[in-house]
């Protein structure tokens, strides 16, 4: 068999295989002989059918099957021997007029190659690493929420400016139906005034435009997506299901111990310090995620290479349980191209910086994640034996291993980007961070 590569461009090639009779005749003859004792042809007893009749009835199908096996194996071995780094899998060029009786048969496969490119992690950029602080407004608001949460709810007959409302936002056209609890003071004043004096069972119609001081609160209370938040101007109904005032919980040692464990917080100042510490730890994770996304966008924008786009669109039509039309594949490619580009950049960055993921890395990451999760549920001092037992169970699940491995890679890349990309550091409040994150 003769196999060769025909280059089309830097990322597209065709593999051409020329198959001759000697490549498959021995296996075809073996299959025919195996068929003889089993063949059934009218007029002959089973096992007594002449060989030429067996060949006539089954030979063509057997020949095609064996040629396909020979071609598939040769193609696989050729790709391995040539060390081809492929995107997708080879696509056979269709040939409806193939002459299966010819002495020599030619098969062609299109392939898409991973492009060669370089990345510059230290290129000049305008990337910002945000240090997000919890300001007094945020901390005081959290103190009040704690007092309300652990205070005593007092049912009310009518809504006043300090009431907490439980009810459901609805808009049939937009598919909005979300039950929530919200304070009247959370609304902008004009919207909040519409609720004053209302009773359980009343329906209040409000506009989403200007409903809250920050439009992003629509995501929390109406469960609309971020893409739908900006400029959303529709009418929604709020059906009042409960009205409560609240007697704020006293900020005493009993409450502090209940929240944080015995003796860990002893005063309002300690409480505010703890809220600040916890909030800023959470903000740091969000800031790191934004930094990672910003670096990704920068690298994708500034690392130029060609992809075998037309090949990948054709390949997308052949994979998956549901076959895609050409139009659907075009849409899918457009949706996934950015992710594919960063996947290639990510691999190059790891290879270029000799980043490797070991089982110990994965185990340490999982251990830390488990301890954090347990702490959220009040288990602040689990034993090593308890934690490692959970880690072992988690790492026995292949899907979990894959998910956690991706997080380990992201964490290592984030450390690399912080070092190499040298982003500008900027301290902001959480409100300023949200504005910067969403470009507002």
XYZ file of C-alpha atoms in Angstrom:
440
model
C 0.000 0.000 0.000
C 1.215 3.467 -0.874
C 0.316 6.331 1.493
C 1.223 9.982 1.113
C 0.323 13.434 2.410
C -0.707 16.185 0.032
C -0.422 19.666 1.554
C -3.152 22.167 0.716
C -1.993 24.903 3.100
C -0.442 25.145 6.565
C -3.460 23.640 8.334
C -5.170 21.538 5.662
C -3.903 18.344 4.042
C -5.172 15.272 2.242
C -3.960 11.770 2.990
C -4.042 9.568 -0.127
C -4.008 5.762 0.202
C -3.541 3.480 -2.819
C -4.726 -0.045 -2.041
C -3.744 -3.020 -4.229
C -5.068 -6.606 -4.361
C -2.193 -7.964 -2.249
C -3.225 -5.735 0.672
C -6.470 -7.584 1.303
C -6.776 -10.752 -0.784
C -5.479 -13.100 1.949
C -8.031 -11.901 4.480
C -10.854 -12.027 1.927
C -9.967 -15.645 1.061
C -9.902 -16.528 4.763
C -13.357 -14.971 5.276
C -14.760 -16.877 2.256
C -13.415 -20.183 3.631
C -14.976 -19.416 7.004
C -18.266 -18.750 5.239
C -18.355 -22.069 3.355
C -19.681 -24.290 6.196
C -22.356 -21.694 7.044
C -23.496 -20.586 3.590
C -27.100 -21.295 2.579
C -28.081 -21.212 -1.089
C -31.343 -22.601 -2.450
C -30.810 -26.052 -3.956
C -27.820 -26.956 -1.811
C -27.532 -28.371 1.651
C -25.906 -26.204 4.293
C -22.124 -26.608 4.070
C -22.320 -28.121 0.541
C -22.537 -24.885 -1.450
C -19.815 -24.636 -4.139
C -17.117 -22.068 -3.397
C -17.753 -20.055 -6.570
C -21.391 -19.555 -5.547
C -20.347 -18.465 -2.045
C -17.927 -15.981 -3.581
C -20.627 -14.709 -5.929
C -23.155 -14.228 -3.121
C -20.914 -12.929 -0.325
C -17.604 -11.994 -1.957
C -18.332 -8.356 -2.817
C -19.547 -7.502 0.674
C -16.633 -9.309 2.331
C -14.169 -7.596 0.009
C -15.524 -4.152 0.838
C -15.445 -4.888 4.575
C -11.833 -6.093 4.462
C -10.669 -3.175 2.332
C -12.260 -0.783 4.848
C -10.467 -2.539 7.709
C -7.133 -2.346 5.869
C -7.618 1.333 5.046
C -8.725 2.270 8.592
C -5.747 0.504 10.177
C -3.272 1.947 7.681
C -4.670 5.453 8.194
C -4.420 5.157 11.992
C -0.833 3.878 11.857
C 0.193 6.523 9.322
C -1.147 9.349 11.516
C 0.773 7.920 14.470
C 4.013 7.416 12.521
C 3.868 10.918 11.068
C 3.032 12.327 14.517
C 0.236 14.407 13.058
C -1.460 16.738 15.526
C -5.022 16.803 14.262
C -8.072 18.921 14.897
C -11.126 16.728 14.571
C -10.795 13.365 12.841
C -10.053 12.482 9.187
C -12.967 12.904 6.774
C -13.244 10.502 3.869
C -13.779 12.170 0.501
C -16.934 10.733 -0.989
C -16.550 8.632 -4.148
C -19.863 7.197 -5.323
C -18.331 5.795 -8.540
C -15.657 3.620 -6.943
C -14.955 0.447 -8.945
C -14.504 -2.274 -6.343
C -13.215 -4.691 -9.001
C -10.301 -2.436 -10.007
C -6.751 -3.701 -9.422
C -5.898 -0.516 -7.532
C -8.244 1.527 -5.356
C -7.583 5.073 -4.163
C -9.011 6.547 -0.969
C -8.590 10.151 0.135
C -9.067 11.687 3.581
C -9.181 15.359 4.484
C -7.425 16.331 7.703
C -7.161 19.555 9.709
C -3.892 20.270 11.501
C -3.149 22.109 14.717
C -1.462 25.343 13.612
C 2.076 26.309 14.531
C 2.260 29.606 16.392
C 4.061 31.397 19.193
C 2.616 33.263 22.162
C 4.070 36.211 24.036
C 2.806 36.220 27.608
C 4.862 39.307 28.385
C 3.496 41.431 25.549
C 2.494 44.989 26.436
C -1.116 45.073 27.590
C -3.693 47.124 29.466
C -4.873 44.285 31.703
C -5.905 45.255 35.247
C -5.642 43.069 38.338
C -8.348 44.324 40.680
C -8.007 44.362 44.458
C -11.618 44.523 45.630
C -12.300 46.002 49.057
C -15.421 45.830 51.202
C -16.406 49.414 52.029
C -18.456 50.619 55.006
C -21.693 50.694 52.997
C -21.364 47.016 52.077
C -20.345 45.972 55.586
C -23.153 47.908 57.286
C -25.637 46.430 54.842
C -24.437 42.930 55.669
C -24.750 43.612 59.420
C -28.356 44.694 58.879
C -29.079 41.592 56.780
C -27.721 39.397 59.578
C -29.918 41.151 62.116
C -32.957 40.712 59.891
C -32.159 37.077 59.097
C -31.850 36.141 62.764
C -34.438 38.601 64.014
C -38.103 38.011 64.555
C -40.506 38.355 61.643
C -43.659 40.262 62.554
C -46.621 39.730 60.215
C -48.218 42.958 58.965
C -51.638 43.699 57.504
C -50.362 46.363 55.133
C -47.071 47.242 53.470
C -45.025 50.099 54.886
C -41.607 51.461 53.876
C -39.752 49.012 56.160
C -41.688 45.882 55.166
C -40.223 42.688 53.770
C -42.374 41.183 51.011
C -42.594 37.586 49.874
C -44.177 37.180 46.482
C -43.771 36.228 42.831
C -42.580 38.317 39.895
C -44.247 37.258 36.620
C -44.212 38.192 32.961
C -45.665 35.511 30.720
C -44.177 36.817 27.472
C -40.611 36.765 28.836
C -41.138 33.543 30.782
C -40.507 35.247 34.126
C -41.908 33.513 37.203
C -39.770 33.833 40.296
C -40.776 33.732 43.941
C -38.566 35.803 46.210
C -38.397 37.841 49.407
C -37.497 41.491 49.013
C -37.461 44.597 51.185
C -39.476 47.594 50.017
C -36.333 49.681 50.511
C -34.548 47.581 47.876
C -36.713 49.127 45.141
C -36.074 52.587 43.826
C -38.353 55.023 45.682
C -40.835 55.527 42.826
C -41.347 51.752 42.478
C -41.325 51.164 46.248
C -44.077 53.743 46.787
C -46.435 51.636 44.652
C -46.365 48.923 47.340
C -47.171 51.139 50.328
C -50.582 50.259 51.774
C -50.991 47.054 49.722
C -52.201 43.790 51.285
C -51.587 40.065 50.853
C -53.108 38.954 47.540
C -52.689 42.337 45.863
C -50.875 42.454 42.513
C -48.548 45.392 41.896
C -47.445 46.185 38.341
C -43.988 47.748 38.004
C -41.579 48.490 35.174
C -38.184 46.785 35.105
C -36.622 50.025 33.862
C -35.319 51.790 36.962
C -36.820 49.194 39.290
C -33.540 48.980 41.239
C -30.580 51.273 41.723
C -28.441 48.631 39.968
C -30.045 46.841 37.005
C -27.999 43.737 37.835
C -30.377 43.136 40.754
C -32.895 42.018 38.116
C -30.740 38.903 37.818
C -31.255 38.127 41.524
C -34.935 38.937 41.918
C -36.383 38.161 38.461
C -33.830 35.508 37.427
C -33.194 37.065 34.032
C -29.814 36.538 32.358
C -27.102 39.157 32.283
C -27.569 39.514 28.516
C -31.205 40.496 29.109
C -30.560 42.938 31.956
C -29.313 45.909 29.970
C -32.111 48.045 28.599
C -34.817 45.635 29.774
C -38.009 47.691 29.776
C -41.066 45.541 30.410
C -43.953 45.439 32.860
C -43.888 42.729 35.528
C -46.485 41.794 38.108
C -45.586 41.175 41.745
C -48.175 39.135 43.611
C -47.860 39.744 47.359
C -47.967 36.494 49.341
C -46.679 37.645 52.739
C -45.897 40.943 54.470
C -43.555 41.093 57.413
C -41.891 43.679 59.515
C -38.888 42.618 61.514
C -37.574 42.959 64.995
C -33.820 43.084 64.448
C -31.752 40.520 66.294
C -29.612 41.892 69.093
C -25.896 41.902 68.314
C -24.784 39.875 71.302
C -22.387 37.045 72.111
C -25.066 34.412 71.610
C -25.579 35.547 67.994
C -21.834 35.863 67.363
C -21.192 32.332 68.634
C -24.067 30.990 66.551
C -22.632 32.552 63.403
C -18.898 31.979 63.786
C -18.265 29.536 66.593
C -17.678 30.106 70.291
C -15.497 33.081 71.176
C -14.300 33.887 67.651
C -16.222 37.170 67.445
C -16.841 39.251 70.589
C -18.000 42.689 69.437
C -19.536 44.692 66.612
C -16.033 45.703 65.546
C -15.022 42.030 65.403
C -18.160 41.253 63.400
C -17.431 43.969 60.857
C -13.819 42.797 60.573
C -14.984 39.216 59.976
C -17.511 40.331 57.342
C -14.786 42.364 55.628
C -12.349 39.440 55.690
C -14.862 36.930 54.309
C -16.205 39.324 51.675
C -12.771 40.279 50.401
C -11.731 36.618 50.177
C -14.780 36.021 47.992
C -14.075 39.165 45.961
C -10.494 37.988 45.391
C -11.810 34.833 43.713
C -14.076 36.908 41.478
C -11.215 39.278 40.647
C -8.965 36.332 39.761
C -11.666 34.963 37.476
C -11.962 38.325 35.725
C -8.183 38.530 35.371
C -8.127 35.069 33.801
C -10.878 36.002 31.354
C -9.202 39.303 30.486
C -5.887 37.553 29.793
C -7.707 34.960 27.699
C -9.335 37.689 25.627
C -6.021 39.503 25.217
C -4.181 36.372 24.096
C -6.932 35.350 21.693
C -6.968 38.833 20.176
C -3.187 39.138 19.922
C -2.115 35.590 19.027
C -2.702 35.186 15.325
C -2.982 31.810 13.607
C -5.180 30.156 11.016
C -7.573 27.332 11.766
C -8.835 24.775 9.228
C -12.240 26.439 9.460
C -13.969 24.874 6.447
C -12.703 21.411 7.396
C -13.948 21.821 10.978
C -17.381 22.959 9.784
C -17.681 19.808 7.655
C -16.392 17.689 10.537
C -18.969 19.164 12.912
C -21.694 17.835 10.614
C -20.496 14.255 11.189
C -20.089 14.097 14.994
C -22.616 13.864 17.785
C -25.852 11.938 18.058
C -27.729 14.533 16.012
C -26.144 15.253 12.648
C -25.921 18.959 11.885
C -26.848 20.684 8.656
C -24.274 22.916 6.965
C -26.072 25.954 8.389
C -26.163 24.490 11.913
C -22.463 23.576 11.704
C -21.666 27.151 10.661
C -23.437 28.446 13.765
C -21.773 25.867 16.025
C -18.320 26.705 14.667
C -18.867 30.427 15.236
C -19.990 29.650 18.796
C -17.008 27.439 19.627
C -14.148 29.051 17.671
C -13.035 31.355 20.493
C -12.950 28.452 22.965
C -10.949 26.319 20.527
C -8.442 29.106 19.968
C -7.866 29.533 23.695
C -7.629 25.770 24.191
C -4.717 25.751 21.724
C -3.149 28.834 23.330
C -3.551 27.249 26.763
C -1.769 24.100 25.626
C 1.045 26.138 24.097
C 1.430 28.229 27.268
C 1.658 25.120 29.428
C 4.203 23.480 27.134
C 6.202 26.696 26.745
C 6.380 27.142 30.525
C 6.763 23.418 31.261
C 3.582 23.314 33.363
C 2.490 19.805 34.255
C -0.369 18.516 36.376
C 0.537 15.749 38.809
C -1.731 13.593 40.918
C -0.339 15.340 43.993
C -1.408 18.698 42.530
C -4.889 17.330 41.974
C -5.079 15.790 45.443
C -3.902 18.997 47.163
C -6.370 21.117 45.202
C -9.239 18.745 46.005
C -8.284 18.639 49.704
C -8.362 22.425 49.926
C -11.691 22.601 48.095
C -13.236 19.998 50.421
C -12.043 21.860 53.543
C -13.510 25.130 52.240
C -16.799 23.443 51.456
C -16.983 21.820 54.884
C -16.260 25.171 56.541
C -19.228 26.703 54.724
C -21.435 24.132 56.435
C -19.976 24.809 59.870
C -17.391 22.004 59.959
C -14.403 24.196 60.708
C -12.081 21.569 62.203
C -12.521 18.241 60.374
C -9.850 15.604 60.944
C -7.366 14.737 58.196
C -8.876 11.251 58.101
C -12.364 12.642 57.419
C -11.116 14.966 54.675
C -8.947 12.369 52.949
C -11.823 9.885 52.961
C -13.969 12.395 51.051
C -11.068 13.242 48.715
C -10.590 9.560 47.884
C -14.285 9.164 47.020
C -14.262 12.303 44.864
C -11.142 11.241 42.946
C -12.606 7.817 42.231
C -15.152 9.525 39.954
C -13.687 10.126 36.484
C -16.049 13.011 35.743
C -15.003 14.745 38.956
C -11.332 14.126 38.162
C -11.793 15.759 34.767
C -13.635 18.750 36.244
C -11.108 19.273 39.039
C -8.163 18.826 36.654
C -9.509 21.684 34.548
C -9.667 23.844 37.675
C -6.070 22.937 38.594
C -4.940 23.904 35.089
C -6.833 27.206 35.353
C -5.200 27.922 38.738
C -1.703 27.204 37.408
C -2.307 29.324 34.334
C -3.628 32.153 36.501
C -0.385 32.093 38.518
C 1.588 32.080 35.268
C -0.380 35.010 33.841
C 0.024 37.033 37.042
C 3.775 36.537 36.792
C 4.279 36.994 33.062
C 1.537 39.381 31.955
C 2.462 41.885 34.689
C -1.035 43.413 34.977
C -1.625 46.826 36.504
C -2.993 46.604 40.063
C -5.997 48.727 40.963
C -7.891 48.881 44.276
C -11.662 49.346 43.927
C -14.891 48.885 45.847
C -17.185 46.019 44.933
C -19.570 48.396 43.155
C -16.663 49.761 41.090
C -15.540 46.213 40.313
C -19.007 45.253 39.053
C -19.071 48.368 36.878
C -15.642 47.490 35.457
C -16.628 43.861 34.913
C -19.705 44.665 32.893
C -18.346 47.724 31.143
C -20.671 50.184 32.801
